PDB file of C-alpha atoms in Angstrom:
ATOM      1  CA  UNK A   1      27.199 -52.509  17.511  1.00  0.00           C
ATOM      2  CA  UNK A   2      24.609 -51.857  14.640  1.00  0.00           C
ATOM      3  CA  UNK A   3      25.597 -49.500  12.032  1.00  0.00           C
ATOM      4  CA  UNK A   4      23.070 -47.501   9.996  1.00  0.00           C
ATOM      5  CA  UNK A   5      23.685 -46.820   6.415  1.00  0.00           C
ATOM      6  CA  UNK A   6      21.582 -44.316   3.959  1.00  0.00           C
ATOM      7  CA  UNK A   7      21.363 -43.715   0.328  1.00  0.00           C
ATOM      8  CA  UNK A   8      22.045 -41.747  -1.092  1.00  0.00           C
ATOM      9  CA  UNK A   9      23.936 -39.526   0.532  1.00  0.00           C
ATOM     10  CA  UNK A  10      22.339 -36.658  -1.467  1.00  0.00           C
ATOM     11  CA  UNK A  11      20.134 -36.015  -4.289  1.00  0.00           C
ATOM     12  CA  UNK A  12      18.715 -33.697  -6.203  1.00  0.00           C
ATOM     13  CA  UNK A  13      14.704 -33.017  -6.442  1.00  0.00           C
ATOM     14  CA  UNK A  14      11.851 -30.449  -7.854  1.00  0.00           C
ATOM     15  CA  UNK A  15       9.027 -29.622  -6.105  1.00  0.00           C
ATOM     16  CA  UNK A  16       6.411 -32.032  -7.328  1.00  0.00           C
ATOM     17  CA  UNK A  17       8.617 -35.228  -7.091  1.00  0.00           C
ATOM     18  CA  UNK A  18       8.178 -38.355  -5.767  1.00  0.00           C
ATOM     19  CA  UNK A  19      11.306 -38.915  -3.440  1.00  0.00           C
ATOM     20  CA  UNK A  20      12.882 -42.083  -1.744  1.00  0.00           C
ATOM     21  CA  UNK A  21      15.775 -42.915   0.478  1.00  0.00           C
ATOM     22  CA  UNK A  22      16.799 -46.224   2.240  1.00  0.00           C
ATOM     23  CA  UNK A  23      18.252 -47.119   5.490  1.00  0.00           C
ATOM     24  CA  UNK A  24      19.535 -50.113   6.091  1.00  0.00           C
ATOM     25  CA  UNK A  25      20.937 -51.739   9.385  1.00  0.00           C
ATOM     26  CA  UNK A  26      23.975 -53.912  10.004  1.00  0.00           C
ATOM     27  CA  UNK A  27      21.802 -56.800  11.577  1.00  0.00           C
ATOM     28  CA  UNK A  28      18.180 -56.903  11.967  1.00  0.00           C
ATOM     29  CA  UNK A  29      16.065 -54.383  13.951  1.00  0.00           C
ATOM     30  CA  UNK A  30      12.870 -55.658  13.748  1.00  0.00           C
ATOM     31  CA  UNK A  31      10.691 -52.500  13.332  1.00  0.00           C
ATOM     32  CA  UNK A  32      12.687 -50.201  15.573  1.00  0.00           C
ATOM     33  CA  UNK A  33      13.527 -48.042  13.330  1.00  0.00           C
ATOM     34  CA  UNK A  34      12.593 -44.259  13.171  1.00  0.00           C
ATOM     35  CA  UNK A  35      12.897 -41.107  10.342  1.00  0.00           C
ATOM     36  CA  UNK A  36      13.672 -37.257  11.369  1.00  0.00           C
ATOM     37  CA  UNK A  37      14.464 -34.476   9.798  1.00  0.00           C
ATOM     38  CA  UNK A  38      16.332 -31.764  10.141  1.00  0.00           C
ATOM     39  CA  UNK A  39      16.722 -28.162   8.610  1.00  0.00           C
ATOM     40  CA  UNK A  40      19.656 -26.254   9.161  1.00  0.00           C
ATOM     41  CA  UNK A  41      20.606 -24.449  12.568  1.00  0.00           C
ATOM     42  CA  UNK A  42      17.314 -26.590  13.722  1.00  0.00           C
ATOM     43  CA  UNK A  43      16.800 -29.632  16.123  1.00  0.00           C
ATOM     44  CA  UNK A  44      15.649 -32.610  14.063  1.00  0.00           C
ATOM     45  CA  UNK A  45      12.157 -33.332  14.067  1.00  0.00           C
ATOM     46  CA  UNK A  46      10.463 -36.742  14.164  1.00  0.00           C
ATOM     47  CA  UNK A  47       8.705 -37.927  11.164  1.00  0.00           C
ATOM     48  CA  UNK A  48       8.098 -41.778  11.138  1.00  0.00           C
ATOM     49  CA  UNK A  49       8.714 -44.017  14.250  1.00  0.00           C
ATOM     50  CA  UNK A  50       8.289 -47.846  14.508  1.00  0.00           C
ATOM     51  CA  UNK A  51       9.098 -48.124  10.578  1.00  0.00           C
ATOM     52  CA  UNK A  52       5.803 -46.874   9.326  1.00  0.00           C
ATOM     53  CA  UNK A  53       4.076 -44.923  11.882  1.00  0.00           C
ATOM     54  CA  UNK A  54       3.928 -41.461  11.124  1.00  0.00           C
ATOM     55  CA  UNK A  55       4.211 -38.874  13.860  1.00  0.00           C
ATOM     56  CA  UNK A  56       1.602 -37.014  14.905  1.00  0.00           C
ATOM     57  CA  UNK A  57       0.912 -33.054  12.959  1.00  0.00           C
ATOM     58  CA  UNK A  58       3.432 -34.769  10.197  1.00  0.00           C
ATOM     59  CA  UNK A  59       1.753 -34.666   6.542  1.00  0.00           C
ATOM     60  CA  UNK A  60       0.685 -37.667   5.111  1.00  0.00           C
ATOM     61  CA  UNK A  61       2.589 -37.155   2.128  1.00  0.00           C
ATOM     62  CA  UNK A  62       5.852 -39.093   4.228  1.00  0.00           C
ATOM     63  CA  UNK A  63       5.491 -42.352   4.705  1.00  0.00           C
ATOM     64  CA  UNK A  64       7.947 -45.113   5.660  1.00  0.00           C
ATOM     65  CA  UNK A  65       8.227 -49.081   5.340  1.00  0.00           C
ATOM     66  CA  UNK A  66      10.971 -51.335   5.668  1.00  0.00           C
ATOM     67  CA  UNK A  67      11.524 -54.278   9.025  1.00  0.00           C
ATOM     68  CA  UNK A  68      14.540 -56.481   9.558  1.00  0.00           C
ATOM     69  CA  UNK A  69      17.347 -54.573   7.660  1.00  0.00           C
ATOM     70  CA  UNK A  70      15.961 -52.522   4.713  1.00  0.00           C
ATOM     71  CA  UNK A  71      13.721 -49.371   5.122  1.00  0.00           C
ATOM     72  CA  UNK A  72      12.184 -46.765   2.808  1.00  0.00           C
ATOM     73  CA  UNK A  73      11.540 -43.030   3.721  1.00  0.00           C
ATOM     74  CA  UNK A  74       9.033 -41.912   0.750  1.00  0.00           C
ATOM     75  CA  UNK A  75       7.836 -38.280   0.223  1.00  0.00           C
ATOM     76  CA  UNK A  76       4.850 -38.905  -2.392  1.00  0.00           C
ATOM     77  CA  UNK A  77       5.193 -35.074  -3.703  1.00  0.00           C
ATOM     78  CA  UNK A  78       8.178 -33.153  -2.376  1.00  0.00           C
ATOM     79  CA  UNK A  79       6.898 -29.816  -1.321  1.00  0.00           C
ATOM     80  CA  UNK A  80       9.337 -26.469  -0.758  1.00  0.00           C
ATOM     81  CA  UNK A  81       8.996 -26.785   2.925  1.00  0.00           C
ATOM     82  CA  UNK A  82      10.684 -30.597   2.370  1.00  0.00           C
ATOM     83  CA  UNK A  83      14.426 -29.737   1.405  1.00  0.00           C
ATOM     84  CA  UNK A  84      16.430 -31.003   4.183  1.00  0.00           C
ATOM     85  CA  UNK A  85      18.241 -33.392   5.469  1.00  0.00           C
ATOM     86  CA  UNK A  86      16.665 -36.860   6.323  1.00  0.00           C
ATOM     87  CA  UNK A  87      18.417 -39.141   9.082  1.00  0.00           C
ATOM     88  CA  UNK A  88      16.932 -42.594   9.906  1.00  0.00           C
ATOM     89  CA  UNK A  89      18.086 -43.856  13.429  1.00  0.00           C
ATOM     90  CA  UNK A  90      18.117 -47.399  15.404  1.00  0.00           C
ATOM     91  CA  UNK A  91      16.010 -48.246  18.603  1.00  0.00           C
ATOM     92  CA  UNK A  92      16.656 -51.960  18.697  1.00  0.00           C
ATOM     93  CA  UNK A  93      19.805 -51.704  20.850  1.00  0.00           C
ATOM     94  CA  UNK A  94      20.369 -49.298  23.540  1.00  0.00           C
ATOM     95  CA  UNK A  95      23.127 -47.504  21.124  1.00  0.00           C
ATOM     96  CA  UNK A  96      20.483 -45.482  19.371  1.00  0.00           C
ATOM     97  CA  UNK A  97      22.656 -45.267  16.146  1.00  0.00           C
ATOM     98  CA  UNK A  98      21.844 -42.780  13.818  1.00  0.00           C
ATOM     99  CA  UNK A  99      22.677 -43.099  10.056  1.00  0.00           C
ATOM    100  CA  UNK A 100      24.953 -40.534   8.190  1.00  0.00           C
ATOM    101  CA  UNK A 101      21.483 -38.447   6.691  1.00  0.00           C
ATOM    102  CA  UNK A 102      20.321 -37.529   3.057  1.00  0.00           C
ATOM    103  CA  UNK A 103      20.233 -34.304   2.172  1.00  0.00           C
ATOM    104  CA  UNK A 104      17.622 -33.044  -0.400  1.00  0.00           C
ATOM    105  CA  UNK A 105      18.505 -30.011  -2.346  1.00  0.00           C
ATOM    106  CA  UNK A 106      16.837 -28.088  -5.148  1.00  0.00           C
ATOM    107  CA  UNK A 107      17.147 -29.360  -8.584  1.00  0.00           C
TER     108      UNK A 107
ATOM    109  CA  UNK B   1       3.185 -26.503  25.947  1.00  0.00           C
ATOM    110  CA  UNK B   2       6.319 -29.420  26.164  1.00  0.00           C
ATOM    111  CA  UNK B   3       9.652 -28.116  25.875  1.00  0.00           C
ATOM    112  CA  UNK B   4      13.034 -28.374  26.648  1.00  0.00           C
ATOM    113  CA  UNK B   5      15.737 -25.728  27.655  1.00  0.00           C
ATOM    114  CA  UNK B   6      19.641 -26.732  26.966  1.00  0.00           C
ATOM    115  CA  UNK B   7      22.140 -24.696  28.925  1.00  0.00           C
ATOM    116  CA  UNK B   8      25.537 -24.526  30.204  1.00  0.00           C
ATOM    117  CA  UNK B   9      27.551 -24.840  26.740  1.00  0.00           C
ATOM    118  CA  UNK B  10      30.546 -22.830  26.500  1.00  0.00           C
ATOM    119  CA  UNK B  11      34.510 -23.187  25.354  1.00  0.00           C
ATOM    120  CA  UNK B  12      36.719 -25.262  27.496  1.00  0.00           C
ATOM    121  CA  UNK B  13      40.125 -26.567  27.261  1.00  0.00           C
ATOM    122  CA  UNK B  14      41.218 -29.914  26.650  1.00  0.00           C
ATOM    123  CA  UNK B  15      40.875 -32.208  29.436  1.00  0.00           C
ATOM    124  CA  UNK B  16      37.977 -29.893  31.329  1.00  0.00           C
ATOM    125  CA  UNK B  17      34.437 -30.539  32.587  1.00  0.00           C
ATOM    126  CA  UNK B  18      31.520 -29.162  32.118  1.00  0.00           C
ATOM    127  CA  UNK B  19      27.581 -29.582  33.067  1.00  0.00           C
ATOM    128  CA  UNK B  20      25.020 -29.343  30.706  1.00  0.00           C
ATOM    129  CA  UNK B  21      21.205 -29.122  32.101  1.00  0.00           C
ATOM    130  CA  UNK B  22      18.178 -29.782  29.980  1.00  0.00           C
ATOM    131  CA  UNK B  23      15.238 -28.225  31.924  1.00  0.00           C
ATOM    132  CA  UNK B  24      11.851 -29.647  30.962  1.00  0.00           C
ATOM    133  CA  UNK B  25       8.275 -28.207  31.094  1.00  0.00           C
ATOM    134  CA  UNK B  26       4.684 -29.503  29.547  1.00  0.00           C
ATOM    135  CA  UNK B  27       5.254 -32.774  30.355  1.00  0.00           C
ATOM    136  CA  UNK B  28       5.474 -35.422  33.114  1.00  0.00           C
ATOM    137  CA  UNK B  29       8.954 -35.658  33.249  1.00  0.00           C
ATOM    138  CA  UNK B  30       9.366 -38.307  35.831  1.00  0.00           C
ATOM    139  CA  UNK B  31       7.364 -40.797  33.141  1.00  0.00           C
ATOM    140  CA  UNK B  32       9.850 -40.410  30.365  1.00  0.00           C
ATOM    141  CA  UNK B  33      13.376 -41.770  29.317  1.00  0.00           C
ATOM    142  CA  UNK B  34      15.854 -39.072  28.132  1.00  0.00           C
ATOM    143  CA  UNK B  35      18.233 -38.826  25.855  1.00  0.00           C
ATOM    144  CA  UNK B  36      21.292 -36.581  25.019  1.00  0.00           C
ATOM    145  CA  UNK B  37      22.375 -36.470  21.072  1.00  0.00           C
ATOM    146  CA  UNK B  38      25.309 -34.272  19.494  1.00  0.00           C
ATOM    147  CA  UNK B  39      25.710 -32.529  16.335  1.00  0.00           C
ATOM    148  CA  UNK B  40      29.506 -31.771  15.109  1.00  0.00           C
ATOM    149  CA  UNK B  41      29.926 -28.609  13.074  1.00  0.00           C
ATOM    150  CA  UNK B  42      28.946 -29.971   9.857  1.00  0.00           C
ATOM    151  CA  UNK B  43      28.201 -33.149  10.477  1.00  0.00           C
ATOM    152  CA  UNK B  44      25.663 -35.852  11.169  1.00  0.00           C
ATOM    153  CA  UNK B  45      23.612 -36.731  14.480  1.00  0.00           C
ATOM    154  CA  UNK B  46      24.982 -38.651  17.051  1.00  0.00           C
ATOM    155  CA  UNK B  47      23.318 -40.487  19.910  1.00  0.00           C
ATOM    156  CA  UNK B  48      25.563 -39.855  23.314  1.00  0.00           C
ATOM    157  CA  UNK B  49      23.646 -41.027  25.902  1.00  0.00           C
ATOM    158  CA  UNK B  50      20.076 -42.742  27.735  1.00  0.00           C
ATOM    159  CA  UNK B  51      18.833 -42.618  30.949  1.00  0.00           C
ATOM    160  CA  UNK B  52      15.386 -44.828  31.830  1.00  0.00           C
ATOM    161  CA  UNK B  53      12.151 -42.694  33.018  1.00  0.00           C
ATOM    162  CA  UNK B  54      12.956 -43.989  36.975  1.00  0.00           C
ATOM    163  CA  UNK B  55      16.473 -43.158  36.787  1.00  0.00           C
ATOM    164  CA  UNK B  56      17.387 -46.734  37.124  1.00  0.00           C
ATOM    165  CA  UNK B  57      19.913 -47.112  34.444  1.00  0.00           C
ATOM    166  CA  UNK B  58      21.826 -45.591  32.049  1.00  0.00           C
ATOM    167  CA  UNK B  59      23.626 -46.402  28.362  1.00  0.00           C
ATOM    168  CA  UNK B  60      25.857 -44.321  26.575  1.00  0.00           C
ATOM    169  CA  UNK B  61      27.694 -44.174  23.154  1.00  0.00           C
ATOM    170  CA  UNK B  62      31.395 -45.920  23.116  1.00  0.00           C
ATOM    171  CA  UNK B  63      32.472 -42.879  22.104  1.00  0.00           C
ATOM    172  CA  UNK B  64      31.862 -40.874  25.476  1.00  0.00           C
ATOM    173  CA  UNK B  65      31.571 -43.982  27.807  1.00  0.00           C
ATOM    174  CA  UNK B  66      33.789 -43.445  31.139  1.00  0.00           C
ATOM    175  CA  UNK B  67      33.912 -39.291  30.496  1.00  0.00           C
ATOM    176  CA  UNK B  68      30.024 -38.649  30.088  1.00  0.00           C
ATOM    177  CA  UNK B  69      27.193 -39.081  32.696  1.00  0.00           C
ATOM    178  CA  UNK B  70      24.301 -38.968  32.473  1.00  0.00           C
ATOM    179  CA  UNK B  71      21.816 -38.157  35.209  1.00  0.00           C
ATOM    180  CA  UNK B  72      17.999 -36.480  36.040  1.00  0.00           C
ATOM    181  CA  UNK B  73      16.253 -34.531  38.992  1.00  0.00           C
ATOM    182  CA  UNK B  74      12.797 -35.135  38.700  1.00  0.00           C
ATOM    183  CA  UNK B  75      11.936 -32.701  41.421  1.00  0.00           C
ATOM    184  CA  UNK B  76      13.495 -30.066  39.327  1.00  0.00           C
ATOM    185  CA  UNK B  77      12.441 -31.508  35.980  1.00  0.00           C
ATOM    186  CA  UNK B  78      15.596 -31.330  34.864  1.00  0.00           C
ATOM    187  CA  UNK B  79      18.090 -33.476  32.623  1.00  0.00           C
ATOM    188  CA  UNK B  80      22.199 -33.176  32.998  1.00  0.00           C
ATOM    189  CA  UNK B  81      24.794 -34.175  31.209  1.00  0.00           C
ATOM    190  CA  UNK B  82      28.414 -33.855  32.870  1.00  0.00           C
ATOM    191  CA  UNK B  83      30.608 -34.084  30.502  1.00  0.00           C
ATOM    192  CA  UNK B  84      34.907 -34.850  31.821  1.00  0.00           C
ATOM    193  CA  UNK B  85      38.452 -35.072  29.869  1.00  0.00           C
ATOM    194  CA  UNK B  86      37.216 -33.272  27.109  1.00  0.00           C
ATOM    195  CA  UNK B  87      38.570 -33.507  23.905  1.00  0.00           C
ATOM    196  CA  UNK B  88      38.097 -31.757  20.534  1.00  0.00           C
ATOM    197  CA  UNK B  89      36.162 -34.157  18.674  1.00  0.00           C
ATOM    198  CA  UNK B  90      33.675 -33.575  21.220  1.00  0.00           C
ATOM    199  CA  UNK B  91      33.306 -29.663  20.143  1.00  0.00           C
ATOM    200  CA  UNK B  92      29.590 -30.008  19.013  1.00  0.00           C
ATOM    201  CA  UNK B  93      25.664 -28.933  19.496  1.00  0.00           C
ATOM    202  CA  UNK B  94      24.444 -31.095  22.340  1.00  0.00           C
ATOM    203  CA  UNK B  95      20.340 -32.022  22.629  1.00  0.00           C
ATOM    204  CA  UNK B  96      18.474 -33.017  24.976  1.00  0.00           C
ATOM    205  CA  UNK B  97      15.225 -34.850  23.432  1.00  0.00           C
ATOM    206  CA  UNK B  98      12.201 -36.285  25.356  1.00  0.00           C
ATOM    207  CA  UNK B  99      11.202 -40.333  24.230  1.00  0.00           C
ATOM    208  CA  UNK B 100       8.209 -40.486  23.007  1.00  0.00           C
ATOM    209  CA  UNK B 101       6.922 -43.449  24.914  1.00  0.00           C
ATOM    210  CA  UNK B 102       6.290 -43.335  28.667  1.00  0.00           C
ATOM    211  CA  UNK B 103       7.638 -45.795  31.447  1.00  0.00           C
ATOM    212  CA  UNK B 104       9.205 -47.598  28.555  1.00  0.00           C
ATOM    213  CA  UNK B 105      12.956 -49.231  30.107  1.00  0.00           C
ATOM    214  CA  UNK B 106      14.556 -49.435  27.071  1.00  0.00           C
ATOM    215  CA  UNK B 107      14.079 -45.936  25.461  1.00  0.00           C
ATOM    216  CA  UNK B 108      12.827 -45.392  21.732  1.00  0.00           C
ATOM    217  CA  UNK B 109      11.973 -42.592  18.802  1.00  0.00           C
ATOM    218  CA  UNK B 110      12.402 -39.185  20.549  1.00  0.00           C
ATOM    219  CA  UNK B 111       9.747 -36.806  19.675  1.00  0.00           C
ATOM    220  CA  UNK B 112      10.599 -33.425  21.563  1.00  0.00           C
ATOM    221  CA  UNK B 113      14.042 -31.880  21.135  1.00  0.00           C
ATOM    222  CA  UNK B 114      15.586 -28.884  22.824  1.00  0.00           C
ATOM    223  CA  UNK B 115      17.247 -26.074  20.597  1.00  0.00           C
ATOM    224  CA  UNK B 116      20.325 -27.388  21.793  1.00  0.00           C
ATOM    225  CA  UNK B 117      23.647 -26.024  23.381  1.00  0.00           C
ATOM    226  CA  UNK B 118      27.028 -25.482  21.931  1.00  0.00           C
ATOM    227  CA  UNK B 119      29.602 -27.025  23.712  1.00  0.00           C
ATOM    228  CA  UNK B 120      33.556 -26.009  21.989  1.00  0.00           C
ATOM    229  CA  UNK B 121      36.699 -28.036  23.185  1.00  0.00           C
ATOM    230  CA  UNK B 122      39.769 -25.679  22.498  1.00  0.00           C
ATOM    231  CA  UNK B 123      42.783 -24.161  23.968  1.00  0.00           C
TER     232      UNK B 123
END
């Protein structure tokens, strides 16, 4: 099975800030890899599919990169509406693994 | 406009069943793999189960595999998930979510999710 890992696990940001987390897979996925996020007592919500495509009515302040095993989820200028938690997930293998999420709080 | 409607959560004892439908609307259903994904109170997402746009075939987490099905009723638009010999680790928010890619066998990023259903295992 592929595992996901992210980090970090948490971090601390102002509005304003330029924020990054990485996922990275057990064994290669190609480009099947895909961002959401999700807000408390809400479903997730997609953000980047296919490594770097970014989902339609998302701003273009997220962006992701990243094939084979490493990938980036960048915010350019984290915005009040951003704190949340950030989960990247697998769609190489038909175990759609999720990673353990990053949650971004208020510095 | 596309959504999806979770329902049949509840509190069951150890060991029961239960049926959770996803009913879905805005879309054409019949053209789209589904999936079901879980929440624990707390914690992180995970994936439970697949099931291909035609019905054909279905994948599902090690986790649940032999105790969850997963199935669809395309002329009632409508997901399931029947979940059997319940335990408490599987006390969580379960979602149905739409892939975002039509006719595609393998399944893929899901971009619609329903406001999910609370399912509790305890005696």
């Amino acid at each position: 099975d592929i595992q996901m890992t992210q980090s970090p696990s948490s971090l601390s940001a102002s509005v304003g800030d330029r924020v990054t987390i990485t996922c990275r897979a057990s064994q290669s996925i190609n480009i099947y890899l895909n961002w959401y996020q999700q807000k408390p007592g809400k479903a997730p919500k997609l953000l980047i599919y296919s490594a770097t495509n970014l989902q339609s009515g998302v701003p273009s302040r997220f962006s992701g990169s990243g094939s084979g095993t490493e990938f980036t989820l960048t915010i350019s200028s984290l915005q009040p509406e951003d704190f949340a938690t950030y989960y990247c997930q697998q769609s190489s293998s038909t175990l759609f693994t999720f990673g353990p999420g990053t949650t971004v709080d208020v510095k | 406009q596309v959504q999806l409607v979770e329902s049949g959560g509840g509190v069951i004892p150890p060991g029961g069943s239960l049926r959770l439908s996803c009913t879905a609307s805005g879309f054409p259903f019949i053209k789209y793999g589904m999936h079901w994904v879980r929440q624990a109170p707390g914690k992180g997402l995970e994936w439970v189960a697949f099931i291909r746009y035609d019905g054909s075939k279905e994948y599902y987490a090690n986790s649940v595999k032999g105790r969850f099905t997963i199935s669809r009723d395309k002329s009632k638009n409508t997901l399931y998930l029947h979940l059997s010999s319940l335990r408490p680790e599987d006390t969580a928010v379960y979602y149905c979510a739409k892939d975002k890619f039509d006719s595609l066998m393998r399944g893929d990023a899901s971009d619609v999710w329903g406001q999910g259903t609370m399912v509790t295992v305890s005696s």
